[in-house]
Each structure stands twice: as C-alpha cells, then as structure tokens.
C-alpha cells in the first residue's frame, strides 16, 4: 500500500490515503491525480460551491466499482470541514459545505469524484439563487441539445433574464439563470415549467415537456425538475465518473456552435487550457427577480 500523500492547501496539509488507487482504469487516473486536478481548479470552482449544501458522489473502488451518493456527513470527517444541518421531511440532514481548497482536496481523498450542489445556499435553503434547464439529447446526436440551448437563450433574452451555459460532462448542457433569492422553490419551478411549456409549444416538433419517455417521440425533453428543494445539479468544473474523466465546463454562448462541442468535450487533462479566462464573465454576480420575467412570460403565452 502506498504512503499517504500530503497536499498543502492554505494553512492545512490534507492527507490523501491510498493516493495510487486507480479510479479511472481505462485512463490510469489515480486518487492523487483527482486531488491534483481539484487543487488546480479550486480558484475557479470554489465560488460556485461556497455556502451550498453538497451531495457527494463517491466511488471508493473506482468508476467500475460500486458507488454511492452521500448527503449526511459521516462521523469520521474532520471537524474543520464546514457543514449545514437542514430540514427534510422526517428530520434533518447534515450536508458538507465546501468553502475552501482543503475541503475540496479532502473530498477527493474520500473518492468523491463528483460534488453535486444545491441551487440554494444553506443560509436560505428554501429560496434558490439559480434556476436550471437541463438539456439531454434523446439519442447520441448532440445537435438537438445545441439547438435547444440556443432556443432557451433566445426566450430568456425575451424575458430579459441573463443566462449562462455549461456542459454537464455527461450527456447534455445546462442553461443557468441567476436569481435574487427572493422567490421560493415552488415559484421558481412553476416559472421554469411555464417557460419550458412555451418553448415546447413554439417548437413542438423538436422539444417537449413530457416526462414520459414513450411520449416524447424523439423530441428533446426540457427538464426543469431539478428546480426543487434538496435537488442538486453537477457543480461547474466537477469531474464525472465516466471513461476519460470528462468535466462539467462553463462555456461562453459564442462557443455553442463550435465544431467538436459535446457534453464531454473537456476532461481533467485538457481543462487547464480554459482556466485563464472566465467564460461567464461575471454574469452570475447579480441575481434577478422573477416577478418582471413572469409578467413578460404571461404576455408571450397570451400571444400564442
């Protein structure tokens, strides 16, 4: 068994046990490699995690072994890892908060390949500051995802809502809207559903809000179900537990139609080329109220 690896993160030296443990067999990527990746992207990634409850996707035996999703913080996590105890239907859950590089490295050392984040922060868990449209292709053709993202962007522009784009590192794209944390989840999801319904009605040959797969008939599903309390989405810059170690990569809207764009376009080995720029250019800094957008959406729906 290899000796533990100690990685410096600020004032802490984070110990990575079994650093030579291979997590991605086809690529030879080890736990140490995963930790080094997260250390390299921490400056870009942490602002998107700060204050948000996490769900941890852990693969202790690598991506070909058994995995599990973990919400409750286990007893053996060190006391310097910040947490938040939040209500659930029959009690509470104590979630990890990842506010610093040391915590990010510690999670990698626990074979957490993918952190999934809430759309709300722990200090106001009922009111999200992010709205997400999740766009996955009906088959292996990525063109419908590009098209759906462009159409969603156009509609959000009509509603005067800013939006950003991200590959999921898995199959599709996320279109993300910053909110002002005033509307509760129920109102946000209702708005997202109404916007998706309008978009599907405008393009009913290509898009659908039908949750049943057999009723979609090859059309792309506009998924808004993640806009709910305690639901999570993959964090920007997170690694996915798939061959090649693809990464959820923030994009500029101008990149949507670039040749070669797919959900898995960037990986842990290529992501460094994107860290010098901010493709979102501060677009998420000021959250917007949904009230004016809701009125505009109702007017558009009335016009048909």
mmCIF file of C-alpha atoms in Angstrom:
data_model
loop_
_atom_site.group_PDB
_atom_site.id
_atom_site.type_symbol
_atom_site.label_atom_id
_atom_site.label_comp_id
_atom_site.label_asym_id
_atom_site.label_seq_id
_atom_site.Cartn_x
_atom_site.Cartn_y
_atom_site.Cartn_z
ATOM 1 C CA UNK A 1 0.000 0.000 0.000
ATOM 2 C CA UNK A 2 1.370 3.437 -0.928
ATOM 3 C CA UNK A 3 2.120 6.025 1.727
ATOM 4 C CA UNK A 4 -0.371 8.811 2.283
ATOM 5 C CA UNK A 5 0.141 11.920 0.169
ATOM 6 C CA UNK A 6 0.054 15.295 1.915
ATOM 7 C CA UNK A 7 -1.104 18.262 -0.140
ATOM 8 C CA UNK A 8 -0.782 21.801 1.139
ATOM 9 C CA UNK A 9 -3.939 23.935 0.994
ATOM 10 C CA UNK A 10 -3.578 27.253 2.788
ATOM 11 C CA UNK A 11 -2.739 26.513 6.421
ATOM 12 C CA UNK A 12 -3.664 22.855 6.167
ATOM 13 C CA UNK A 13 -1.839 19.794 4.926
ATOM 14 C CA UNK A 14 -4.554 17.471 3.633
ATOM 15 C CA UNK A 15 -3.745 13.779 3.765
ATOM 16 C CA UNK A 16 -4.747 11.665 0.766
ATOM 17 C CA UNK A 17 -4.755 7.992 1.744
ATOM 18 C CA UNK A 18 -4.043 5.369 -0.915
ATOM 19 C CA UNK A 19 -3.052 8.060 -3.441
ATOM 20 C CA UNK A 20 -2.100 5.448 -6.050
ATOM 21 C CA UNK A 21 -5.581 3.925 -6.015
ATOM 22 C CA UNK A 22 -6.733 3.924 -9.657
ATOM 23 C CA UNK A 23 -10.177 5.494 -10.009
ATOM 24 C CA UNK A 24 -10.389 5.552 -13.825
ATOM 25 C CA UNK A 25 -8.986 2.194 -15.010
ATOM 26 C CA UNK A 26 -9.008 2.935 -18.755
ATOM 27 C CA UNK A 27 -7.138 6.199 -18.219
ATOM 28 C CA UNK A 28 -4.884 5.297 -15.290
ATOM 29 C CA UNK A 29 -6.151 8.283 -13.293
ATOM 30 C CA UNK A 30 -5.477 7.846 -9.589
ATOM 31 C CA UNK A 31 -6.888 9.400 -6.456
ATOM 32 C CA UNK A 32 -3.783 11.598 -6.310
ATOM 33 C CA UNK A 33 -4.450 12.751 -9.869
ATOM 34 C CA UNK A 34 -8.040 13.608 -8.948
ATOM 35 C CA UNK A 35 -6.893 15.628 -5.949
ATOM 36 C CA UNK A 36 -4.305 17.476 -8.044
ATOM 37 C CA UNK A 37 -6.970 18.326 -10.619
ATOM 38 C CA UNK A 38 -9.254 19.766 -7.962
ATOM 39 C CA UNK A 39 -6.378 21.722 -6.440
ATOM 40 C CA UNK A 40 -5.700 23.210 -9.884
ATOM 41 C CA UNK A 41 -9.310 24.325 -10.474
ATOM 42 C CA UNK A 42 -10.117 25.329 -6.885
ATOM 43 C CA UNK A 43 -9.826 29.072 -7.505
ATOM 44 C CA UNK A 44 -12.386 28.849 -10.304
ATOM 45 C CA UNK A 45 -14.625 26.204 -8.732
ATOM 46 C CA UNK A 46 -14.986 27.313 -5.116
ATOM 47 C CA UNK A 47 -17.106 30.422 -5.820
ATOM 48 C CA UNK A 48 -19.702 28.075 -7.337
ATOM 49 C CA UNK A 49 -19.683 25.859 -4.218
ATOM 50 C CA UNK A 50 -19.436 28.459 -1.471
ATOM 51 C CA UNK A 51 -22.231 28.165 1.073
ATOM 52 C CA UNK A 52 -24.073 25.448 -0.838
ATOM 53 C CA UNK A 53 -25.041 22.077 0.616
ATOM 54 C CA UNK A 54 -23.455 19.252 -1.348
ATOM 55 C CA UNK A 55 -24.336 15.710 -2.273
ATOM 56 C CA UNK A 56 -21.199 13.631 -2.711
ATOM 57 C CA UNK A 57 -20.895 11.031 -5.477
ATOM 58 C CA UNK A 58 -18.285 8.625 -4.125
ATOM 59 C CA UNK A 59 -16.508 5.794 -5.935
ATOM 60 C CA UNK A 60 -14.162 4.150 -3.394
ATOM 61 C CA UNK A 61 -13.361 1.283 -5.795
ATOM 62 C CA UNK A 62 -13.115 3.432 -8.919
ATOM 63 C CA UNK A 63 -15.722 4.145 -11.556
ATOM 64 C CA UNK A 64 -16.108 0.449 -12.411
ATOM 65 C CA UNK A 65 -16.857 -0.489 -8.805
ATOM 66 C CA UNK A 66 -19.786 0.169 -6.538
ATOM 67 C CA UNK A 67 -20.624 3.800 -5.858
ATOM 68 C CA UNK A 68 -22.978 5.711 -3.610
ATOM 69 C CA UNK A 69 -24.486 9.161 -3.190
ATOM 70 C CA UNK A 70 -23.928 10.667 0.244
ATOM 71 C CA UNK A 71 -25.832 13.546 1.805
ATOM 72 C CA UNK A 72 -25.249 13.105 5.543
ATOM 73 C CA UNK A 73 -21.712 13.894 6.701
ATOM 74 C CA UNK A 74 -20.131 10.770 8.247
ATOM 75 C CA UNK A 75 -18.737 10.919 11.779
ATOM 76 C CA UNK A 76 -15.134 10.456 10.648
ATOM 77 C CA UNK A 77 -14.984 13.668 8.602
ATOM 78 C CA UNK A 78 -12.680 16.151 10.383
ATOM 79 C CA UNK A 79 -14.257 18.942 12.399
ATOM 80 C CA UNK A 80 -12.651 21.616 10.189
ATOM 81 C CA UNK A 81 -14.955 20.603 7.311
ATOM 82 C CA UNK A 82 -17.874 23.043 7.410
ATOM 83 C CA UNK A 83 -21.379 21.601 7.479
ATOM 84 C CA UNK A 84 -25.006 22.723 7.466
ATOM 85 C CA UNK A 85 -27.896 20.905 9.140
ATOM 86 C CA UNK A 86 -31.025 21.345 7.058
ATOM 87 C CA UNK A 87 -34.578 20.064 7.415
ATOM 88 C CA UNK A 88 -36.026 17.165 5.490
ATOM 89 C CA UNK A 89 -39.474 15.573 5.663
ATOM 90 C CA UNK A 90 -38.757 13.306 8.635
ATOM 91 C CA UNK A 91 -35.869 15.069 10.352
ATOM 92 C CA UNK A 92 -32.669 16.778 9.279
ATOM 93 C CA UNK A 93 -29.642 16.138 7.093
ATOM 94 C CA UNK A 94 -26.145 17.449 7.788
ATOM 95 C CA UNK A 95 -24.535 18.382 4.474
ATOM 96 C CA UNK A 96 -20.948 19.218 3.626
ATOM 97 C CA UNK A 97 -20.175 22.813 2.697
ATOM 98 C CA UNK A 98 -17.087 23.184 0.522
ATOM 99 C CA UNK A 99 -15.808 26.707 1.088
ATOM 100 C CA UNK A 100 -12.058 26.170 0.792
ATOM 101 C CA UNK A 101 -9.423 24.228 -1.128
ATOM 102 C CA UNK A 102 -8.622 21.985 1.819
ATOM 103 C CA UNK A 103 -12.185 20.659 1.905
ATOM 104 C CA UNK A 104 -12.177 20.116 -1.846
ATOM 105 C CA UNK A 105 -8.976 18.079 -1.562
ATOM 106 C CA UNK A 106 -10.296 16.134 1.420
ATOM 107 C CA UNK A 107 -13.406 15.166 -0.574
ATOM 108 C CA UNK A 108 -11.216 13.976 -3.448
ATOM 109 C CA UNK A 109 -9.282 11.901 -0.934
ATOM 110 C CA UNK A 110 -12.586 10.296 0.044
ATOM 111 C CA UNK A 111 -13.055 9.258 -3.608
ATOM 112 C CA UNK A 112 -15.746 11.869 -4.122
ATOM 113 C CA UNK A 113 -15.340 12.141 -7.872
ATOM 114 C CA UNK A 114 -18.330 14.424 -8.413
ATOM 115 C CA UNK A 115 -19.729 17.023 -5.996
ATOM 116 C CA UNK A 116 -23.354 17.873 -6.756
ATOM 117 C CA UNK A 117 -24.577 21.196 -5.391
ATOM 118 C CA UNK A 118 -27.882 22.646 -4.258
ATOM 119 C CA UNK A 119 -29.390 25.506 -6.252
ATOM 120 C CA UNK A 120 -29.816 27.397 -2.970
ATOM 121 C CA UNK A 121 -27.377 28.348 -0.243
ATOM 122 C CA UNK A 122 -27.561 26.967 3.279
ATOM 123 C CA UNK A 123 -28.448 30.308 4.850
ATOM 124 C CA UNK A 124 -31.672 30.499 2.795
ATOM 125 C CA UNK A 125 -32.308 26.923 1.669
ATOM 126 C CA UNK A 126 -35.896 27.487 0.531
ATOM 127 C CA UNK A 127 -35.031 30.244 -1.945
ATOM 128 C CA UNK A 128 -32.685 29.349 -4.812
ATOM 129 C CA UNK A 129 -30.256 31.719 -6.453
ATOM 130 C CA UNK A 130 -30.001 29.504 -9.533
ATOM 131 C CA UNK A 131 -32.595 28.227 -11.996
ATOM 132 C CA UNK A 132 -31.535 25.382 -14.296
ATOM 133 C CA UNK A 133 -32.805 23.992 -17.579
ATOM 134 C CA UNK A 134 -31.301 20.519 -18.025
ATOM 135 C CA UNK A 135 -30.975 19.584 -21.704
ATOM 136 C CA UNK A 136 -30.115 15.974 -22.567
ATOM 137 C CA UNK A 137 -30.252 14.533 -26.106
ATOM 138 C CA UNK A 138 -32.874 11.909 -26.940
ATOM 139 C CA UNK A 139 -30.105 9.830 -28.585
ATOM 140 C CA UNK A 140 -26.396 10.147 -29.404
ATOM 141 C CA UNK A 141 -26.868 13.178 -31.671
ATOM 142 C CA UNK A 142 -25.708 16.325 -29.862
ATOM 143 C CA UNK A 143 -27.188 18.730 -32.428
ATOM 144 C CA UNK A 144 -30.639 18.845 -30.763
ATOM 145 C CA UNK A 145 -29.003 19.887 -27.493
ATOM 146 C CA UNK A 146 -27.216 22.794 -29.151
ATOM 147 C CA UNK A 147 -30.448 23.828 -30.832
ATOM 148 C CA UNK A 148 -32.475 23.622 -27.613
ATOM 149 C CA UNK A 149 -29.881 25.675 -25.741
ATOM 150 C CA UNK A 150 -29.962 28.380 -28.408
ATOM 151 C CA UNK A 151 -33.767 28.494 -28.303
ATOM 152 C CA UNK A 152 -33.762 28.683 -24.498
ATOM 153 C CA UNK A 153 -31.228 31.512 -24.686
ATOM 154 C CA UNK A 154 -33.463 33.420 -27.104
ATOM 155 C CA UNK A 155 -36.500 33.038 -24.860
ATOM 156 C CA UNK A 156 -34.594 34.120 -21.759
ATOM 157 C CA UNK A 157 -33.370 37.172 -23.654
ATOM 158 C CA UNK A 158 -37.016 37.971 -24.469
ATOM 159 C CA UNK A 159 -37.761 37.692 -20.757
ATOM 160 C CA UNK A 160 -34.733 39.912 -20.017
ATOM 161 C CA UNK A 161 -33.106 37.265 -17.883
ATOM 162 C CA UNK A 162 -29.345 36.693 -18.119
ATOM 163 C CA UNK A 163 -28.209 33.111 -18.609
ATOM 164 C CA UNK A 164 -25.016 31.094 -18.864
ATOM 165 C CA UNK A 165 -24.180 27.771 -20.462
ATOM 166 C CA UNK A 166 -22.313 24.720 -19.192
ATOM 167 C CA UNK A 167 -21.517 21.253 -20.453
ATOM 168 C CA UNK A 168 -22.550 18.635 -17.908
ATOM 169 C CA UNK A 169 -19.595 16.369 -18.618
ATOM 170 C CA UNK A 170 -22.107 13.568 -19.156
ATOM 171 C CA UNK A 171 -24.728 13.852 -21.936
ATOM 172 C CA UNK A 172 -26.037 17.370 -22.286
ATOM 173 C CA UNK A 173 -25.952 21.048 -21.394
ATOM 174 C CA UNK A 174 -27.243 23.177 -18.533
ATOM 175 C CA UNK A 175 -28.674 26.639 -19.087
ATOM 176 C CA UNK A 176 -28.414 28.529 -15.781
ATOM 177 C CA UNK A 177 -30.201 31.723 -14.699
ATOM 178 C CA UNK A 178 -29.063 33.745 -11.631
ATOM 179 C CA UNK A 179 -31.865 34.670 -9.202
ATOM 180 C CA UNK A 180 -32.140 37.145 -6.321
ATOM 181 C CA UNK A 181 -33.094 34.529 -3.686
ATOM 182 C CA UNK A 182 -36.496 36.054 -3.007
ATOM 183 C CA UNK A 183 -38.766 33.503 -4.696
ATOM 184 C CA UNK A 184 -39.292 30.100 -3.037
ATOM 185 C CA UNK A 185 -38.561 26.881 -4.890
ATOM 186 C CA UNK A 186 -42.190 26.202 -5.737
ATOM 187 C CA UNK A 187 -42.493 29.542 -7.529
ATOM 188 C CA UNK A 188 -39.171 29.094 -9.313
ATOM 189 C CA UNK A 189 -40.055 25.630 -10.571
ATOM 190 C CA UNK A 190 -43.505 26.820 -11.683
ATOM 191 C CA UNK A 191 -41.875 29.626 -13.672
ATOM 192 C CA UNK A 192 -39.335 27.246 -15.201
ATOM 193 C CA UNK A 193 -42.097 24.843 -16.181
ATOM 194 C CA UNK A 194 -44.165 27.621 -17.779
ATOM 195 C CA UNK A 195 -41.131 28.844 -19.723
ATOM 196 C CA UNK A 196 -40.383 25.301 -20.882
ATOM 197 C CA UNK A 197 -44.041 24.800 -21.871
ATOM 198 C CA UNK A 198 -43.946 27.948 -24.002
ATOM 199 C CA UNK A 199 -40.690 26.898 -25.629
ATOM 200 C CA UNK A 200 -42.069 23.434 -26.374
ATOM 201 C CA UNK A 201 -45.273 24.914 -27.797
ATOM 202 C CA UNK A 202 -43.253 27.131 -30.125
ATOM 203 C CA UNK A 203 -41.171 24.172 -31.337
ATOM 204 C CA UNK A 204 -43.394 21.159 -30.728
ATOM 205 C CA UNK A 205 -41.706 19.134 -33.462
ATOM 206 C CA UNK A 206 -38.346 19.288 -31.633
ATOM 207 C CA UNK A 207 -38.983 19.976 -27.933
ATOM 208 C CA UNK A 208 -41.241 18.554 -25.254
ATOM 209 C CA UNK A 209 -42.000 18.843 -21.536
ATOM 210 C CA UNK A 210 -43.453 15.326 -21.467
ATOM 211 C CA UNK A 211 -41.756 13.428 -18.596
ATOM 212 C CA UNK A 212 -42.683 10.001 -20.012
ATOM 213 C CA UNK A 213 -40.042 8.806 -22.447
ATOM 214 C CA UNK A 214 -42.513 6.865 -24.567
ATOM 215 C CA UNK A 215 -44.495 10.063 -25.158
ATOM 216 C CA UNK A 216 -41.569 12.161 -26.349
ATOM 217 C CA UNK A 217 -41.320 10.606 -29.823
ATOM 218 C CA UNK A 218 -37.676 11.544 -30.321
ATOM 219 C CA UNK A 219 -38.053 15.131 -29.147
ATOM 220 C CA UNK A 220 -35.649 16.676 -26.646
ATOM 221 C CA UNK A 221 -37.003 16.841 -23.097
ATOM 222 C CA UNK A 222 -36.816 20.235 -21.393
ATOM 223 C CA UNK A 223 -36.133 19.097 -17.844
ATOM 224 C CA UNK A 224 -36.888 21.586 -15.047
ATOM 225 C CA UNK A 225 -37.392 19.052 -12.239
ATOM 226 C CA UNK A 226 -34.114 19.909 -10.510
ATOM 227 C CA UNK A 227 -35.551 23.276 -9.502
ATOM 228 C CA UNK A 228 -36.806 21.964 -6.161
ATOM 229 C CA UNK A 229 -35.762 21.878 -2.522
ATOM 230 C CA UNK A 230 -32.854 19.486 -1.846
ATOM 231 C CA UNK A 231 -32.401 18.671 -5.539
ATOM 232 C CA UNK A 232 -28.866 19.033 -6.878
ATOM 233 C CA UNK A 233 -27.008 19.657 -10.112
ATOM 234 C CA UNK A 234 -23.430 18.883 -11.075
ATOM 235 C CA UNK A 235 -21.073 21.644 -9.972
ATOM 236 C CA UNK A 236 -19.085 23.672 -12.513
ATOM 237 C CA UNK A 237 -15.608 22.163 -13.040
ATOM 238 C CA UNK A 238 -16.677 18.870 -11.417
ATOM 239 C CA UNK A 239 -15.297 15.596 -12.788
ATOM 240 C CA UNK A 240 -17.765 12.957 -13.970
ATOM 241 C CA UNK A 241 -17.350 9.263 -13.205
ATOM 242 C CA UNK A 242 -17.011 8.265 -16.851
ATOM 243 C CA UNK A 243 -14.135 6.990 -19.011
ATOM 244 C CA UNK A 244 -11.830 9.842 -19.969
ATOM 245 C CA UNK A 245 -12.703 11.812 -16.791
ATOM 246 C CA UNK A 246 -14.843 14.448 -18.530
ATOM 247 C CA UNK A 247 -15.529 17.718 -16.733
ATOM 248 C CA UNK A 248 -18.570 19.975 -16.381
ATOM 249 C CA UNK A 249 -17.215 23.013 -18.217
ATOM 250 C CA UNK A 250 -18.587 26.585 -18.208
ATOM 251 C CA UNK A 251 -18.995 27.922 -21.749
ATOM 252 C CA UNK A 252 -19.454 31.279 -23.395
ATOM 253 C CA UNK A 253 -22.590 31.445 -25.528
ATOM 254 C CA UNK A 254 -20.334 32.109 -28.530
ATOM 255 C CA UNK A 255 -18.934 28.579 -28.131
ATOM 256 C CA UNK A 256 -22.276 26.839 -28.599
ATOM 257 C CA UNK A 257 -21.785 26.135 -32.289
ATOM 258 C CA UNK A 258 -18.067 25.455 -32.280
ATOM 259 C CA UNK A 259 -17.109 22.245 -34.116
ATOM 260 C CA UNK A 260 -16.409 19.378 -31.785
ATOM 261 C CA UNK A 261 -18.517 20.634 -28.896
ATOM 262 C CA UNK A 262 -20.078 17.785 -26.921
ATOM 263 C CA UNK A 263 -21.026 17.299 -23.294
ATOM 264 C CA UNK A 264 -17.662 15.595 -22.709
ATOM 265 C CA UNK A 265 -15.515 17.973 -24.744
ATOM 266 C CA UNK A 266 -13.214 18.843 -21.810
ATOM 267 C CA UNK A 267 -11.521 16.463 -19.400
ATOM 268 C CA UNK A 268 -9.189 16.639 -16.412
ATOM 269 C CA UNK A 269 -6.247 16.566 -18.822
ATOM 270 C CA UNK A 270 -7.474 19.428 -21.030
ATOM 271 C CA UNK A 271 -9.338 21.698 -18.625
ATOM 272 C CA UNK A 272 -6.221 23.671 -17.714
ATOM 273 C CA UNK A 273 -6.338 25.373 -21.118
ATOM 274 C CA UNK A 274 -9.601 27.083 -20.067
ATOM 275 C CA UNK A 275 -8.633 28.322 -16.623
ATOM 276 C CA UNK A 276 -7.095 31.581 -17.813
ATOM 277 C CA UNK A 277 -10.441 33.045 -18.886
ATOM 278 C CA UNK A 278 -13.888 33.352 -17.338
ATOM 279 C CA UNK A 279 -16.415 32.328 -19.996
ATOM 280 C CA UNK A 280 -19.250 33.582 -17.783
ATOM 281 C CA UNK A 281 -17.620 36.996 -17.298
ATOM 282 C CA UNK A 282 -19.433 37.823 -14.069
ATOM 283 C CA UNK A 283 -22.893 37.053 -15.477
ATOM 284 C CA UNK A 284 -23.940 35.309 -12.265
ATOM 285 C CA UNK A 285 -22.957 38.067 -9.854
ATOM 286 C CA UNK A 286 -26.320 39.843 -9.742
ATOM 287 C CA UNK A 287 -29.371 37.655 -9.341
ATOM 288 C CA UNK A 288 -32.602 38.770 -10.975
ATOM 289 C CA UNK A 289 -36.155 38.924 -9.700
ATOM 290 C CA UNK A 290 -38.615 36.607 -11.413
ATOM 291 C CA UNK A 291 -41.544 38.990 -10.996
ATOM 292 C CA UNK A 292 -40.954 41.096 -14.153
ATOM 293 C CA UNK A 293 -39.976 37.993 -16.136
ATOM 294 C CA UNK A 294 -43.176 36.247 -15.016
ATOM 295 C CA UNK A 295 -45.249 39.126 -16.369
ATOM 296 C CA UNK A 296 -43.382 39.079 -19.667
ATOM 297 C CA UNK A 297 -43.791 35.308 -19.896
ATOM 298 C CA UNK A 298 -47.548 35.570 -19.346
ATOM 299 C CA UNK A 299 -47.763 38.194 -22.107
ATOM 300 C CA UNK A 300 -45.847 35.975 -24.524
ATOM 301 C CA UNK A 301 -48.050 32.997 -23.696
ATOM 302 C CA UNK A 302 -51.203 35.082 -24.316
ATOM 303 C CA UNK A 303 -49.933 35.992 -27.786
ATOM 304 C CA UNK A 304 -49.622 32.296 -28.590
#
